Amino acid sequence: MPHLTDGLNFISKLTPLRVLNALQVVGSYVLSKTTGRARHWGHPISISLEPTTSCNLRCPECPSGLRSFTRPTGMLEAALFRQTIDQLHRRLLYLIFYFQGEPYLHRHFLELVAYASAKGLYTATSTNAHYLDDDTARRTVVSGLDRLIISIDGTTQETYAAYRVGGKLAKVLEGTRNVVKWKKMLKSKTPHIMFQFLVVRPNEHQLDDVQQLAQELGVDEVVFKTAQIYDYAQGSPLIPTIDYYSRYRNEGNGRYSVKNKLLNHCWKMWHSCVVTWDGLVVPCCFDKDAEYRQGDLKQQTFAQVWRGPAYRQFRQSLLRGRAEIEMCRNCTEGTKVWA
């Protein structure tokens, strides 16, 4: 039932213009892949917008957690956010308030959510749930947020903290209970609450446990996510022993390789992009340090970036040879649609 409710809510955001835009994007992608020549019609179907790069945790495979960014840390300005949404909302369908960092560290985060929700966008965010006190949980429900993804990578403190370094599982559970409570009290169908479980070796024995925990708390859905490991070639204590949940293949000689073939196309380059807190447009969530920036929304309109020569050349380079692009070599995402 929660899946159906969420699906119907998502469908309710569709408008004739958003449907037409999606058809244009799909059509241009299929034609580009078929001909080997990059073409693009339409505007993004979804974007990720970064509220902040700041984070309270120190997760070992996260640039925010490692404090390893070369780009500056900061908070998304409301004016830049509104300017971006005002340019895109008529064709845009899905807005993800997340890239790096913890969104709830942004003091006005829920005001940004409310602005986007008022434009009829399907809104989502991902959080470590350490800041979902009672009042924040209430305001989260009131904001109109459609999907709340809560990272919970263990069902005991020891297992949880093996990856979520510095985190407290008790805070995550408290925050979850608060949101579930306010959904009921306000008789709200949103947000759709998801537990996201990043499967790594220290927690892979708790897959059944987290599903049971979610059911007990009233969480709508559990999603298991595979982990990106930066230095995977020699192996890592985080790579799961359960092959299904590993992005990497054990070659049997102490070395590992990415399982998926690097196909020379990527759906994400046609239907979505990421905007950093300071207005840089980057191709996808694998470009965590904004190395492949395509433009700057403080100096250009979104349309100038999206249809600009830099983006056109980048899409063409993917069709020519995806392995030429460093960030694409450790990516298992872009091959999943239309492969």
Short mmCIF file of N, CA and C in Angstrom, two decimals, residues 209-279:
data_model
loop_
_atom_site.label_atom_id
_atom_site.label_comp_id
_atom_site.label_asym_id
_atom_site.label_seq_id
_atom_site.Cartn_x
_atom_site.Cartn_y
_atom_site.Cartn_z
N ASP A 209 17.39 -8.22 9.58
CA ASP A 209 17.13 -7.45 10.79
C ASP A 209 16.62 -6.05 10.47
N VAL A 210 17.19 -5.41 9.44
CA VAL A 210 16.78 -4.04 9.15
C VAL A 210 15.37 -4.01 8.56
N GLN A 211 14.99 -5.05 7.85
CA GLN A 211 13.62 -5.11 7.34
C GLN A 211 12.62 -5.28 8.48
N GLN A 212 12.98 -6.09 9.46
CA GLN A 212 12.11 -6.26 10.62
C GLN A 212 12.02 -4.96 11.41
N LEU A 213 13.15 -4.28 11.59
CA LEU A 213 13.17 -3.01 12.31
C LEU A 213 12.30 -1.98 11.61
N ALA A 214 12.39 -1.90 10.30
CA ALA A 214 11.59 -0.95 9.54
C ALA A 214 10.10 -1.21 9.74
N GLN A 215 9.72 -2.47 9.73
CA GLN A 215 8.32 -2.83 9.92
C GLN A 215 7.83 -2.42 11.31
N GLU A 216 8.67 -2.62 12.31
CA GLU A 216 8.30 -2.27 13.68
C GLU A 216 8.12 -0.76 13.85
N LEU A 217 8.93 0.02 13.13
CA LEU A 217 8.89 1.47 13.28
C LEU A 217 7.83 2.14 12.42
N GLY A 218 7.31 1.43 11.43
CA GLY A 218 6.33 2.02 10.52
C GLY A 218 6.96 2.68 9.31
N VAL A 219 8.19 2.27 8.98
CA VAL A 219 8.88 2.76 7.78
C VAL A 219 8.25 2.12 6.55
N ASP A 220 8.12 2.89 5.47
CA ASP A 220 7.38 2.43 4.29
C ASP A 220 8.15 1.45 3.42
N GLU A 221 9.48 1.57 3.39
CA GLU A 221 10.25 0.78 2.42
C GLU A 221 11.70 0.66 2.88
N VAL A 222 12.32 -0.46 2.53
CA VAL A 222 13.75 -0.66 2.77
C VAL A 222 14.43 -0.87 1.42
N VAL A 223 15.51 -0.14 1.20
CA VAL A 223 16.28 -0.26 -0.04
C VAL A 223 17.71 -0.63 0.32
N PHE A 224 18.23 -1.65 -0.33
CA PHE A 224 19.62 -2.03 -0.13
C PHE A 224 20.46 -1.44 -1.25
N LYS A 225 21.53 -0.79 -0.87
CA LYS A 225 22.37 -0.08 -1.83
C LYS A 225 23.78 -0.67 -1.82
N THR A 226 24.37 -0.79 -3.01
CA THR A 226 25.74 -1.25 -3.09
C THR A 226 26.70 -0.08 -2.85
N ALA A 227 27.86 -0.38 -2.34
CA ALA A 227 28.81 0.66 -1.95
C ALA A 227 29.85 0.92 -3.04
N GLN A 228 30.11 2.19 -3.30
CA GLN A 228 31.22 2.57 -4.17
C GLN A 228 32.48 2.62 -3.32
N ILE A 229 33.49 1.90 -3.74
CA ILE A 229 34.79 1.88 -3.06
C ILE A 229 35.79 2.57 -3.96
N TYR A 230 36.48 3.58 -3.46
CA TYR A 230 37.40 4.33 -4.31
C TYR A 230 38.62 3.51 -4.69
N ASP A 231 39.29 2.92 -3.71
CA ASP A 231 40.49 2.11 -3.99
C ASP A 231 40.12 0.63 -3.87
N TYR A 232 39.45 0.15 -4.90
CA TYR A 232 38.92 -1.20 -4.86
C TYR A 232 39.86 -2.25 -5.44
N ALA A 233 40.86 -1.83 -6.23
CA ALA A 233 41.66 -2.77 -7.02
C ALA A 233 42.33 -3.85 -6.18
N GLN A 234 42.80 -3.48 -4.99
CA GLN A 234 43.48 -4.44 -4.12
C GLN A 234 42.54 -5.03 -3.07
N GLY A 235 41.25 -4.76 -3.23
CA GLY A 235 40.28 -5.22 -2.25
C GLY A 235 40.10 -4.20 -1.14
N SER A 236 39.09 -4.41 -0.31
CA SER A 236 38.78 -3.51 0.79
C SER A 236 37.99 -4.27 1.84
N PRO A 237 38.20 -3.97 3.12
CA PRO A 237 37.40 -4.63 4.17
C PRO A 237 35.92 -4.25 4.12
N LEU A 238 35.57 -3.28 3.28
CA LEU A 238 34.17 -2.89 3.14
C LEU A 238 33.45 -3.66 2.03
N ILE A 239 34.18 -4.28 1.12
CA ILE A 239 33.53 -5.02 0.03
C ILE A 239 32.81 -6.24 0.60
N PRO A 240 31.50 -6.38 0.35
CA PRO A 240 30.74 -7.49 0.93
C PRO A 240 31.21 -8.84 0.40
N THR A 241 30.99 -9.87 1.21
CA THR A 241 31.26 -11.23 0.73
C THR A 241 30.07 -11.76 -0.07
N ILE A 242 28.88 -11.14 0.13
CA ILE A 242 27.70 -11.52 -0.66
C ILE A 242 27.84 -10.87 -2.03
N ASP A 243 28.09 -11.71 -3.03
CA ASP A 243 28.43 -11.19 -4.34
C ASP A 243 27.34 -10.29 -4.93
N TYR A 244 26.09 -10.59 -4.65
CA TYR A 244 24.97 -9.83 -5.21
C TYR A 244 25.04 -8.35 -4.84
N TYR A 245 25.57 -8.06 -3.66
CA TYR A 245 25.61 -6.69 -3.16
C TYR A 245 26.97 -6.03 -3.35
N SER A 246 27.82 -6.62 -4.14
CA SER A 246 29.13 -6.04 -4.42
C SER A 246 29.20 -5.50 -5.84
N ARG A 247 29.74 -4.32 -6.01
CA ARG A 247 29.94 -3.75 -7.35
C ARG A 247 31.19 -4.31 -8.01
N TYR A 248 31.96 -5.12 -7.24
CA TYR A 248 33.29 -5.50 -7.70
C TYR A 248 33.43 -7.03 -7.75
N ARG A 249 34.18 -7.48 -8.74
CA ARG A 249 34.42 -8.90 -8.95
C ARG A 249 35.80 -9.28 -8.43
N ASN A 250 35.84 -10.32 -7.62
CA ASN A 250 37.11 -10.85 -7.13
C ASN A 250 37.74 -11.68 -8.23
N GLU A 251 38.88 -11.23 -8.72
CA GLU A 251 39.53 -11.92 -9.84
C GLU A 251 40.29 -13.17 -9.41
N GLY A 252 40.35 -13.41 -8.09
CA GLY A 252 40.98 -14.62 -7.59
C GLY A 252 42.48 -14.52 -7.38
N ASN A 253 43.05 -13.38 -7.73
CA ASN A 253 44.49 -13.19 -7.56
C ASN A 253 44.79 -12.03 -6.62
N GLY A 254 43.79 -11.71 -5.80
CA GLY A 254 43.96 -10.60 -4.87
C GLY A 254 43.54 -9.26 -5.45
N ARG A 255 43.10 -9.27 -6.69
CA ARG A 255 42.68 -8.03 -7.33
C ARG A 255 41.18 -8.06 -7.62
N TYR A 256 40.59 -6.85 -7.69
CA TYR A 256 39.17 -6.69 -7.94
C TYR A 256 38.95 -5.80 -9.15
N SER A 257 37.84 -6.01 -9.83
CA SER A 257 37.48 -5.17 -10.97
C SER A 257 35.99 -4.83 -10.89
N VAL A 258 35.58 -3.75 -11.56
CA VAL A 258 34.17 -3.38 -11.61
C VAL A 258 33.41 -4.42 -12.42
N LYS A 259 32.28 -4.88 -11.90
CA LYS A 259 31.52 -5.94 -12.57
C LYS A 259 30.97 -5.50 -13.91
N ASN A 260 30.30 -4.35 -13.93
CA ASN A 260 29.58 -3.93 -15.13
C ASN A 260 30.53 -3.47 -16.23
N LYS A 261 30.16 -3.80 -17.45
CA LYS A 261 30.92 -3.31 -18.59
C LYS A 261 30.68 -1.82 -18.75
N LEU A 262 31.70 -1.11 -19.19
CA LEU A 262 31.58 0.33 -19.42
C LEU A 262 31.00 0.57 -20.81
N LEU A 263 29.69 0.51 -20.89
CA LEU A 263 29.02 0.73 -22.16
C LEU A 263 29.11 2.20 -22.54
N ASN A 264 29.24 2.46 -23.82
CA ASN A 264 29.49 3.83 -24.28
C ASN A 264 28.21 4.63 -24.46
N HIS A 265 27.49 4.78 -23.37
CA HIS A 265 26.33 5.66 -23.30
C HIS A 265 25.98 5.79 -21.83
N CYS A 266 25.17 6.78 -21.50
CA CYS A 266 24.77 6.96 -20.10
C CYS A 266 23.48 7.76 -20.04
N TRP A 267 22.42 7.13 -19.60
CA TRP A 267 21.10 7.74 -19.52
C TRP A 267 21.12 9.00 -18.66
N LYS A 268 21.93 8.97 -17.60
CA LYS A 268 21.96 10.12 -16.69
C LYS A 268 22.39 11.41 -17.38
N MET A 269 23.23 11.30 -18.37
CA MET A 269 23.71 12.51 -19.05
C MET A 269 22.62 13.20 -19.86
N TRP A 270 21.52 12.50 -20.08
CA TRP A 270 20.42 13.07 -20.84
C TRP A 270 19.26 13.53 -19.94
N HIS A 271 19.00 12.82 -18.85
CA HIS A 271 17.78 13.13 -18.10
C HIS A 271 18.01 13.88 -16.79
N SER A 272 19.26 13.99 -16.34
CA SER A 272 19.48 14.60 -15.03
C SER A 272 20.85 15.26 -14.94
N CYS A 273 21.05 15.97 -13.84
CA CYS A 273 22.35 16.56 -13.55
C CYS A 273 22.38 16.92 -12.07
N VAL A 274 23.50 17.45 -11.62
CA VAL A 274 23.67 17.86 -10.23
C VAL A 274 24.08 19.33 -10.19
N VAL A 275 23.50 20.08 -9.26
CA VAL A 275 23.89 21.47 -9.03
C VAL A 275 24.47 21.57 -7.63
N THR A 276 25.71 22.02 -7.53
CA THR A 276 26.36 22.13 -6.22
C THR A 276 25.81 23.33 -5.46
N TRP A 277 26.15 23.42 -4.19
CA TRP A 277 25.62 24.49 -3.33
C TRP A 277 25.97 25.88 -3.86
N ASP A 278 27.09 25.98 -4.60
CA ASP A 278 27.50 27.29 -5.12
C ASP A 278 27.22 27.45 -6.60
N GLY A 279 26.32 26.62 -7.15
CA GLY A 279 25.81 26.86 -8.49
C GLY A 279 26.54 26.20 -9.63
#
